[in-house]
Coordinates of C-alpha atoms (C1' of nucleotides) in Angstrom, one line a residue:
Chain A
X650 CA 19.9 35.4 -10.0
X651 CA 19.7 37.2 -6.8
X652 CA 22.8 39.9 -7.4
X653 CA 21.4 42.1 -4.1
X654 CA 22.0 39.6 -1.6
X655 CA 20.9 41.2 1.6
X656 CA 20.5 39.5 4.7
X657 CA 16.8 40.9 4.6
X658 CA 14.5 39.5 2.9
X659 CA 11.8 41.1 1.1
X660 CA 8.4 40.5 1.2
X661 CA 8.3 38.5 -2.1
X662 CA 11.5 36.5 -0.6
X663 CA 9.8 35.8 1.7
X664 CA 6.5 34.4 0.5
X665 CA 9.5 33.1 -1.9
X666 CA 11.3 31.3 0.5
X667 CA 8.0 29.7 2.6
X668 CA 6.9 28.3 -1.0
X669 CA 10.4 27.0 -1.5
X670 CA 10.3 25.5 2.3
X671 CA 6.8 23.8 1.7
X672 CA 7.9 21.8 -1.6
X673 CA 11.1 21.0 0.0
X674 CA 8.9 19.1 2.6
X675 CA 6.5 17.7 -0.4
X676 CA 9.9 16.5 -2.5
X677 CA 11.0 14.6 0.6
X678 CA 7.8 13.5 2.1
X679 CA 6.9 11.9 -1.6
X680 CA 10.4 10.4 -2.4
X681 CA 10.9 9.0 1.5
X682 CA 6.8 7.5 0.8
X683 CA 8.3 5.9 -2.4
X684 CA 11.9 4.2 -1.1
X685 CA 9.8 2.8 2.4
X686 CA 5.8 3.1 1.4
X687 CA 3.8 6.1 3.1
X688 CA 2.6 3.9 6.5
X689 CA 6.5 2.7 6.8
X690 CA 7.6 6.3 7.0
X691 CA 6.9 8.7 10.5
X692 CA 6.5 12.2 10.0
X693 CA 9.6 12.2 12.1
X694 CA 11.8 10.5 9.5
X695 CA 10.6 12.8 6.8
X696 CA 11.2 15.9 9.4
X697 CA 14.6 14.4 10.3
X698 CA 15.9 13.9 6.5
X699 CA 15.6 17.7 6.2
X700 CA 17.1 17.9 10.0
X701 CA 13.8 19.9 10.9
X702 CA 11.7 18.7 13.6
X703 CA 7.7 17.2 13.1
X704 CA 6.1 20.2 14.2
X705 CA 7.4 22.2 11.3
X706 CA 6.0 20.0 8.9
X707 CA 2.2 20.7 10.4
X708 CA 2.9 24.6 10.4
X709 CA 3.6 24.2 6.3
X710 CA 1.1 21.4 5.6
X711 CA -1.9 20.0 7.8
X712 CA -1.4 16.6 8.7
X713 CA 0.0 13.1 7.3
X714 CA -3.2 12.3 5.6
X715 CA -2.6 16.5 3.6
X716 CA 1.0 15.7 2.8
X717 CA -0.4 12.4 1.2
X718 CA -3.0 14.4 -0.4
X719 CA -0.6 17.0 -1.7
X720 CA 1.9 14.7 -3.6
X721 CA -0.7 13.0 -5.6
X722 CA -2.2 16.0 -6.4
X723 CA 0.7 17.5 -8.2
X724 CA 1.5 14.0 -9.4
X725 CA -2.4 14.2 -10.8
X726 CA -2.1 17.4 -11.9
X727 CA 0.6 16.6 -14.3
X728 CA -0.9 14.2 -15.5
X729 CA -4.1 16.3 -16.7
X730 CA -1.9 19.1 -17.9
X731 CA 0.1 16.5 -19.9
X732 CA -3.5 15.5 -21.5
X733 CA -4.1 19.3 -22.3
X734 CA -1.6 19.5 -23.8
X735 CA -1.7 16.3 -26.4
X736 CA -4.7 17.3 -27.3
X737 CA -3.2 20.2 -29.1
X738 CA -0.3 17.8 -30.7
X739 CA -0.6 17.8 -34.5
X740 CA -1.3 14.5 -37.0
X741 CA -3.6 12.2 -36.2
X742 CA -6.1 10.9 -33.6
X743 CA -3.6 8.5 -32.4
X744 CA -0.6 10.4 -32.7
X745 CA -2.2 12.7 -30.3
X746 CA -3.3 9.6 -28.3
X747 CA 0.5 8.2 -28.2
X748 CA 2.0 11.6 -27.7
X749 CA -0.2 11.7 -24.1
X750 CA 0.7 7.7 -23.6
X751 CA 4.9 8.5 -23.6
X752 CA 4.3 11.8 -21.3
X753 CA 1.7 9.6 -19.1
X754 CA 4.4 6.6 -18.7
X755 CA 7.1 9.7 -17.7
X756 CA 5.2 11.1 -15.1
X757 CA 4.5 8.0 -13.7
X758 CA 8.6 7.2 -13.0
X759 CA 8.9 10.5 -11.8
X760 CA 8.7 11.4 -7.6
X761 CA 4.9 12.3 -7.8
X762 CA 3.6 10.5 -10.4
X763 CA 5.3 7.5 -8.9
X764 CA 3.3 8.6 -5.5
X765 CA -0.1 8.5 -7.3
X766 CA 0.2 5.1 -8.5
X767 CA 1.9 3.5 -5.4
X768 CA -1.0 4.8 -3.2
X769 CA -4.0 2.7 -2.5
X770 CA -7.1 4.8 -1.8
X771 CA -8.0 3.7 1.5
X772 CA -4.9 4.7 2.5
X773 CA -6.0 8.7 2.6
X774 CA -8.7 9.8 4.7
X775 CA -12.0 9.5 3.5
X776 CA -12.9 12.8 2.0
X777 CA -8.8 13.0 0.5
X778 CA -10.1 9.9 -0.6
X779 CA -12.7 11.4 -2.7
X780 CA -10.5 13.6 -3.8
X781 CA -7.8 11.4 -5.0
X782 CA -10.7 9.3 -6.9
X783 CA -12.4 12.4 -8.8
X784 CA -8.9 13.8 -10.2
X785 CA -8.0 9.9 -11.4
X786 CA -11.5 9.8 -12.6
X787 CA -10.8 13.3 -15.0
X788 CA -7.7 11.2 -16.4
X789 CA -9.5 8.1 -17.0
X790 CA -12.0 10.1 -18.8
X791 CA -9.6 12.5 -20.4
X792 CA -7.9 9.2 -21.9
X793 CA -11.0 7.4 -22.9
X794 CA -12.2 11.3 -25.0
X795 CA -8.5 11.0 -26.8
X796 CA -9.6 7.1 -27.8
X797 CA -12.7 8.0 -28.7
X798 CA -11.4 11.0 -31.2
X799 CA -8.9 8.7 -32.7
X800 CA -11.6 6.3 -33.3
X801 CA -13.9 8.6 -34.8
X802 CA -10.9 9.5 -37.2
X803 CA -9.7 6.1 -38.4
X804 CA -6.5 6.2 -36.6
X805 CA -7.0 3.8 -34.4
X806 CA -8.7 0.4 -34.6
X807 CA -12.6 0.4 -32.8
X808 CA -12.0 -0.8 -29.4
X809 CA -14.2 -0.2 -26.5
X810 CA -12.4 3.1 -24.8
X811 CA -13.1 2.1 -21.5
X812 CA -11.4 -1.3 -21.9
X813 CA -8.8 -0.1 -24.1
X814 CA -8.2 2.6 -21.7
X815 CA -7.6 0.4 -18.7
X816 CA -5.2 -1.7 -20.3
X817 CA -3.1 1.5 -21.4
X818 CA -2.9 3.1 -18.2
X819 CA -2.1 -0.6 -16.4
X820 CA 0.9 -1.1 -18.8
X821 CA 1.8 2.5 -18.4
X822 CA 1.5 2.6 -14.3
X823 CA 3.3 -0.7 -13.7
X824 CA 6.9 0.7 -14.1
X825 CA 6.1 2.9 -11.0
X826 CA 6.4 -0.7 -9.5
X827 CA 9.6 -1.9 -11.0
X828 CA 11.3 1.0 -12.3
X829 CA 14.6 2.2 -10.5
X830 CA 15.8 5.7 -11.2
X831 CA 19.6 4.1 -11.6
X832 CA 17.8 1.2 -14.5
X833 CA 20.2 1.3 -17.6
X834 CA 17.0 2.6 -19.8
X835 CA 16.0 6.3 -19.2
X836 CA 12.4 6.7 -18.6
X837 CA 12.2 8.1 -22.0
X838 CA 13.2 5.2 -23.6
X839 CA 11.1 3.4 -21.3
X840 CA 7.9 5.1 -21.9
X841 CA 8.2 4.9 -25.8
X842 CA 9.4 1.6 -25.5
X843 CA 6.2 0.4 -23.6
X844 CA 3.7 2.6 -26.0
X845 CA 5.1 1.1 -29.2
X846 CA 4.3 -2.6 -27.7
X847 CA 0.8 -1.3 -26.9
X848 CA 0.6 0.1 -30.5
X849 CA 1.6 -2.8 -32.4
X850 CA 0.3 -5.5 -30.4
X851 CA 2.6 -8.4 -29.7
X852 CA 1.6 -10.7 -32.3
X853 CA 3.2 -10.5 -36.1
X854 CA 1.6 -7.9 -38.3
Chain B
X1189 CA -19.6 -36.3 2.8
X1190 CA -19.4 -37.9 5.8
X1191 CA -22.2 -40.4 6.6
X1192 CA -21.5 -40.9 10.6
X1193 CA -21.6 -37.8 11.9
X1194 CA -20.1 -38.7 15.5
X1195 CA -19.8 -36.0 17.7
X1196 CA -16.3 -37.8 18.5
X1197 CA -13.7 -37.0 15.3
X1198 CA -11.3 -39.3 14.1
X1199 CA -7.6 -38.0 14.1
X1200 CA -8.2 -37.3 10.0
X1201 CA -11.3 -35.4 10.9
X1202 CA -9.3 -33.6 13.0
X1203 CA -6.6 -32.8 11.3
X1204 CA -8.9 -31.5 8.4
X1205 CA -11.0 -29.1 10.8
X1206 CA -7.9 -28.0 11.7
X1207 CA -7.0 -27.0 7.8
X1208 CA -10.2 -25.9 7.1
X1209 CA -10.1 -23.7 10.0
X1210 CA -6.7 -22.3 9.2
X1211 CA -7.8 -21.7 5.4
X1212 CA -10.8 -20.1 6.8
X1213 CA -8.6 -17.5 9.0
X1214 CA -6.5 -16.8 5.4
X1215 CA -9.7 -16.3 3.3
X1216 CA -10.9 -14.1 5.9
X1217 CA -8.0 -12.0 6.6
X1218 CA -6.9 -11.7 2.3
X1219 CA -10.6 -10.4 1.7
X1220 CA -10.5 -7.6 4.4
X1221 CA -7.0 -6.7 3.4
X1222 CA -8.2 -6.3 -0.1
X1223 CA -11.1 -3.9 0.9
X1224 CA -9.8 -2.1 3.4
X1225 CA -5.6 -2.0 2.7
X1226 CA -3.6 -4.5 5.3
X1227 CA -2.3 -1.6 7.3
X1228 CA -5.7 -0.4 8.1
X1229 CA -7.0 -4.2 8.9
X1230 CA -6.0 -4.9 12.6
X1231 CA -5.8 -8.6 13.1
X1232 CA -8.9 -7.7 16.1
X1233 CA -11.1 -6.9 13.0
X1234 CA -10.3 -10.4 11.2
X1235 CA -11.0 -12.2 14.1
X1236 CA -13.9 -10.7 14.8
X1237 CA -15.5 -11.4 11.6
X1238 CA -14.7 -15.1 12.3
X1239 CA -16.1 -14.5 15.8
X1240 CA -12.6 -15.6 17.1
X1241 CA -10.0 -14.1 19.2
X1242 CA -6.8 -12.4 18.1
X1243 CA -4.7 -15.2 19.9
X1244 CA -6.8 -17.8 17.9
X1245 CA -5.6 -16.8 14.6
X1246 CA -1.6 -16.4 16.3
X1247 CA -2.4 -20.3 17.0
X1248 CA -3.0 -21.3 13.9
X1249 CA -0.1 -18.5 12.2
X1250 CA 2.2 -17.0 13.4
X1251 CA 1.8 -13.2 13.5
X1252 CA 0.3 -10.7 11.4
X1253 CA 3.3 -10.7 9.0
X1254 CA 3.1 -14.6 8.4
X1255 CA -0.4 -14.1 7.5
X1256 CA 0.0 -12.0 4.5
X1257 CA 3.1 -14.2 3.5
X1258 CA 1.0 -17.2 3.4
X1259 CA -2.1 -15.1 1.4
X1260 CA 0.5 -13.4 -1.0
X1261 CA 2.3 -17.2 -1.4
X1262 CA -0.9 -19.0 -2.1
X1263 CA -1.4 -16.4 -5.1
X1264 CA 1.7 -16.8 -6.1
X1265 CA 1.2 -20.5 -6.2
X1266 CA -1.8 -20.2 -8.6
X1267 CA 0.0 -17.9 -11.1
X1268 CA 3.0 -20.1 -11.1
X1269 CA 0.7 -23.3 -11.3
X1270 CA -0.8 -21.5 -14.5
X1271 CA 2.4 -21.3 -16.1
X1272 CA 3.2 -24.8 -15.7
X1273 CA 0.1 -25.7 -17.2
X1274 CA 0.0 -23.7 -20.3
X1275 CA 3.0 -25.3 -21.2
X1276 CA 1.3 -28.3 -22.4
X1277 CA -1.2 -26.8 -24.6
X1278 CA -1.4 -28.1 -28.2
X1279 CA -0.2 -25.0 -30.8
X1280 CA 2.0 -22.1 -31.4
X1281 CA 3.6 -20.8 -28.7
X1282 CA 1.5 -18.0 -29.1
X1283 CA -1.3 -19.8 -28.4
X1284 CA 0.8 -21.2 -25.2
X1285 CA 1.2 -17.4 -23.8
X1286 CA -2.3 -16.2 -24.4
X1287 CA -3.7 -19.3 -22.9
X1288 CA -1.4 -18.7 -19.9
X1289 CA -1.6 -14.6 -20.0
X1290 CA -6.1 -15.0 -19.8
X1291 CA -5.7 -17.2 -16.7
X1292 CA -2.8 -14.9 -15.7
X1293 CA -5.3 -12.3 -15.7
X1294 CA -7.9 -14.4 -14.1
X1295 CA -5.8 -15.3 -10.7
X1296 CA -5.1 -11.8 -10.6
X1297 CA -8.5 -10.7 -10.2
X1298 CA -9.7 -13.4 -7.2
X1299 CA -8.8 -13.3 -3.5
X1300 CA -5.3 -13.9 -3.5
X1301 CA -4.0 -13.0 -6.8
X1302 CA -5.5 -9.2 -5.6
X1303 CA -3.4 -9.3 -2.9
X1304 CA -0.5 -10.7 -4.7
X1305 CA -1.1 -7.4 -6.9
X1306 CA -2.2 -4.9 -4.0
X1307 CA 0.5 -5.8 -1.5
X1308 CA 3.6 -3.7 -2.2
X1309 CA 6.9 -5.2 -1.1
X1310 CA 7.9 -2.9 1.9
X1311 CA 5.0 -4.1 3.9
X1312 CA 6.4 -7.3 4.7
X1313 CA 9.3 -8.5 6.5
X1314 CA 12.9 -8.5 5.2
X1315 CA 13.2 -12.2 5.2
X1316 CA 9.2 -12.5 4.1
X1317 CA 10.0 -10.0 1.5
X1318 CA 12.8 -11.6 0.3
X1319 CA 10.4 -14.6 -0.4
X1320 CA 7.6 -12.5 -2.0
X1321 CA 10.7 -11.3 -4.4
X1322 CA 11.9 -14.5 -5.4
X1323 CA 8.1 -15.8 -5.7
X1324 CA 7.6 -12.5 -8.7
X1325 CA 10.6 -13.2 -10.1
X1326 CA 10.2 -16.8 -11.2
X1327 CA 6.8 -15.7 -12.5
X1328 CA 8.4 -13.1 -14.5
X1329 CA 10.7 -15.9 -16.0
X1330 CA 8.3 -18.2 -16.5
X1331 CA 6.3 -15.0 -18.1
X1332 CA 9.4 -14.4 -20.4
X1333 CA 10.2 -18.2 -21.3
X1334 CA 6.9 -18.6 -22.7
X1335 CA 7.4 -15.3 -24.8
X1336 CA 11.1 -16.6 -25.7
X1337 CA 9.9 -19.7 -27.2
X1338 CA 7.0 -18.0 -28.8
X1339 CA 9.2 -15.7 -30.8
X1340 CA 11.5 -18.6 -31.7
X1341 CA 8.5 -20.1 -33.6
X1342 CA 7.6 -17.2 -35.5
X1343 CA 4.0 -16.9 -33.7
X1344 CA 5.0 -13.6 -31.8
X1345 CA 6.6 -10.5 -32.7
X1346 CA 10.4 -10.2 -32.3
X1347 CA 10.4 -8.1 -28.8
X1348 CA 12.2 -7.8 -26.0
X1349 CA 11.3 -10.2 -23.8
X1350 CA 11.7 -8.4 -20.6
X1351 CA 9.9 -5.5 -21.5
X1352 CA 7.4 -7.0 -23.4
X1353 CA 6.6 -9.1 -20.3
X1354 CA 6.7 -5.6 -18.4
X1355 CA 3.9 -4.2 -20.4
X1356 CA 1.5 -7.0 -20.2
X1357 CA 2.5 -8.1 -16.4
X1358 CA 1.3 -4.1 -16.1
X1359 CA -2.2 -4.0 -18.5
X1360 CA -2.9 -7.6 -16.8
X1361 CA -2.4 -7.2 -13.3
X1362 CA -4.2 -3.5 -12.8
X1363 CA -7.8 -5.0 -12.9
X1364 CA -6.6 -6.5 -9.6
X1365 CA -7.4 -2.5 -8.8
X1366 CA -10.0 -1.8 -10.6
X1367 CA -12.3 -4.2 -11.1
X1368 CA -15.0 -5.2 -8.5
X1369 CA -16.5 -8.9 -7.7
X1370 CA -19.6 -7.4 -8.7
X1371 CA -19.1 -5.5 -12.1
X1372 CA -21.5 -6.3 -15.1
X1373 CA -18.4 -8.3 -17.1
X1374 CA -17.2 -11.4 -15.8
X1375 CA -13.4 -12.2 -14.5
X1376 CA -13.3 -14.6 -18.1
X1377 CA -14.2 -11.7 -20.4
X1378 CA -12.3 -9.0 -18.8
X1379 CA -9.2 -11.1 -19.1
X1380 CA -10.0 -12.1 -22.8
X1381 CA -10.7 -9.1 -23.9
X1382 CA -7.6 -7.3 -22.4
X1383 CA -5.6 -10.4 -23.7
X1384 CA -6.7 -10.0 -27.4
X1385 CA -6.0 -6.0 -27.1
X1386 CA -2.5 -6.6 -26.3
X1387 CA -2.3 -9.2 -29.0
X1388 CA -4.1 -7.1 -31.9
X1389 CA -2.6 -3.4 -30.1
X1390 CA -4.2 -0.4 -30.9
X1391 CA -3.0 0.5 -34.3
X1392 CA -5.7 -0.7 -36.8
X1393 CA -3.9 -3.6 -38.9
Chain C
dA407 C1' -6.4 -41.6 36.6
dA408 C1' -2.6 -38.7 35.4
dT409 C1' -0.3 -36.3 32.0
dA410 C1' 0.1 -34.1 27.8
dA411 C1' -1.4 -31.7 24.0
dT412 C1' -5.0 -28.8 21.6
dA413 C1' -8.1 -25.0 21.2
dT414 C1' -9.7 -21.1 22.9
dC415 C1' -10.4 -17.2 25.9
dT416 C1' -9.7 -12.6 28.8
dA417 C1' -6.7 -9.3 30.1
dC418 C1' -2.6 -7.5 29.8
dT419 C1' 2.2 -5.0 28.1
dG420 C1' 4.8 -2.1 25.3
dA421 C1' 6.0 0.4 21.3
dC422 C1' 5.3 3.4 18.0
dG423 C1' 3.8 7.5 16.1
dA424 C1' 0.3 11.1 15.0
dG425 C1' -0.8 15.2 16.6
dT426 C1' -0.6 19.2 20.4
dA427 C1' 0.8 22.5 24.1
dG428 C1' 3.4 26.0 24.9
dA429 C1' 7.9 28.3 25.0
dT430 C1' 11.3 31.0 22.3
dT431 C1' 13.3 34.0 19.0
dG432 C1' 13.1 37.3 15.7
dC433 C1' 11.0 40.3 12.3
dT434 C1' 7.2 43.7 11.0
dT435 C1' 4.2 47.1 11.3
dG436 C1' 0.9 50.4 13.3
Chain D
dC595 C1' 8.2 50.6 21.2
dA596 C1' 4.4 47.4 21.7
dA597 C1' 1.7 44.1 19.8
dG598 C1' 1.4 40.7 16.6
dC599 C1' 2.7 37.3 13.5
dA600 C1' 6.1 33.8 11.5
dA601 C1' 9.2 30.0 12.2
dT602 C1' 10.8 26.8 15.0
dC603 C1' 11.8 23.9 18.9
dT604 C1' 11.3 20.5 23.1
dA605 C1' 8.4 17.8 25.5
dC606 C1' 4.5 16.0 26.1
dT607 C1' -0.5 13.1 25.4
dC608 C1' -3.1 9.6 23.8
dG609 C1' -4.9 6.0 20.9
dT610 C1' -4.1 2.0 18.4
dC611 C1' -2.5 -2.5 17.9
dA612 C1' 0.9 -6.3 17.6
dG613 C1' 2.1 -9.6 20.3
dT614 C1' 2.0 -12.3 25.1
dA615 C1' 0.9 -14.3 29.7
dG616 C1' -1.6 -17.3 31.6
dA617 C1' -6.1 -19.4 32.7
dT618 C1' -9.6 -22.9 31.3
dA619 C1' -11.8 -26.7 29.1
dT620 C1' -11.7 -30.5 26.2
dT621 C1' -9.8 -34.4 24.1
dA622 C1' -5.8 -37.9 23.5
dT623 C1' -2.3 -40.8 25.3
dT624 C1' 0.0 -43.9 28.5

DNA sequence: AATAATATCTACTGACGAGTAGATTGCTTG
DNA sequence: CAAGCAATCTACTCGTCAGTAGATATTATT
């Protein structure tokens, strides 16, 4: 807490506050892209829900296509921190592998996570583009190496990690698509719900 | 085929050029959507790969947002054509879903069923939207019918049906993202082999 | 033949919205 | 204090593109 509230700021409070500004613009650019879809939604409506005015929005970020750029990045990054981290998870192969599956389907429902999966690629700029493509790519591949590892150690039946992969990550990006923050189900429930289908298959065991 | 070729049609030749023509504007126009996004496809750019004029394609559709309708619609069509089909096959009810969730799969990785997949509600018209809604929806139940009945036989596992149809709506309609006309596996085997994966899951049995 | 309907074009309008110019105010630091 | 930088605004420009007006030519209908 700040107990010395002076009217002037310090240098820290100030880089503080300029941070603060910038994801206040990111929060409200990504959840405004997700309600309307990002080529429904003017700079001006995103400016005008934080009753600032267009041109402040390109002195914190570049342009459209770098506000784009910057929520699925965070929504990206996430992601790959939420793979670090399973891989560190206790048990076996596939409890790692399930632990990353619930925190993948969470991120997914959240603002930015939402953001990466509701973007199509041509919608950035080509070289955002490339961008957006390499960082799914390190997820893709991050998820296939927890497969493969579980594989290796028995704990989970020999499928082909590639195929197994895509399958995963479609079930787990789809309720970015219908999932509504007000739903009955929290997204924890959701995510552990989907991941235990995945797990068990849907026919009798 | 048409033995006297008359350079004067009859009114039934006439009417079918005129079909053809109008299909040949959707095909068109659902392909460029799907490799370049529909907001970055100007109706200019579908024309010219027909080597028509804009107001050609307005004559045979309306405007830009009946034109993804239709495409979206004619998708539809196909998945919920599937559904009725795979009512009547011989077996479990198990049997019944798979043989509708592979073709399911299938639809969703052609022309239309992409853009079924890759077209996200907000970019259409309230009232065409409203449409595109109630078009999902009665796949859904269809989706969820099948799974009902298969479960009341004892050839699935007791799920929920709404969510189980989630999760495999999800792993089966993200190849309409992924997976490019000319990959090394074929539209069939992708969609078997993500088919038997959701029905084995991941767990060794 | 006259009229109507069909198919197609060129050339326009009009809106929307990304991005910019340039002014203003106030704080900061040599 | 002067010069510079940070934050913010109003008021533009300019390109793109959906959609239209209206002409033309051909075929059908009466």
């Amino acid at each position: 807490m700040n107990t010395t509230a002076s009217p002037f700021p310090s240098a820290v409070q100030r880089r503080n506050a300029r941070a603060a500004k910038r994801d206040a613009v990111l929060r409200t650019a990504v959840q405004t892209f997700n309600e309307r879809g990002f080529h429904q939604t003017s700079l001006d409506d995103v400016a005008a829900r934080l009753r600032i005015s267009k041109p402040t929005i390109y002195h914190y970020l570049g342009n459209k296509d770098q506000v784009l750029l910057e929520c699925v990045t965070i929504g990206l990054t996430q992601l790959l921190e939420a793979a670090e981290e399973s891989r560190s998870v206790p048990g076996t192969g596939a409890d790692r592998l399930m632990s990353f599956l619930v925190r993948y389907a969470e991120i997914n429902m959240d603002d930015f996570g939402r953001c990466v999966i509701r973007t199509a690629d041509e919608a950035l700029a080509p070289e955002s583009r490339a961008q957006f493509r390499a960082r799914k790519r390190q997820i893709d591949l991050a998820m296939r190496a927890l497969i493969e590892s579980a594989i290796a150690d028995g704990s989970l039946a020999p499928h082909d990690p590639k195929m197994l992969a895509f399958t995963l990550a479609g079930a787990l990006n789809w309720p970015a698509r219908w999932h509504e923050a007000d739903g009955t189900q929290s997204p924890q429930e959701i995510a552990r719900h989907l991941v235990a289908i995945l797990a068990q298959g849907f026919l009798p065991r």
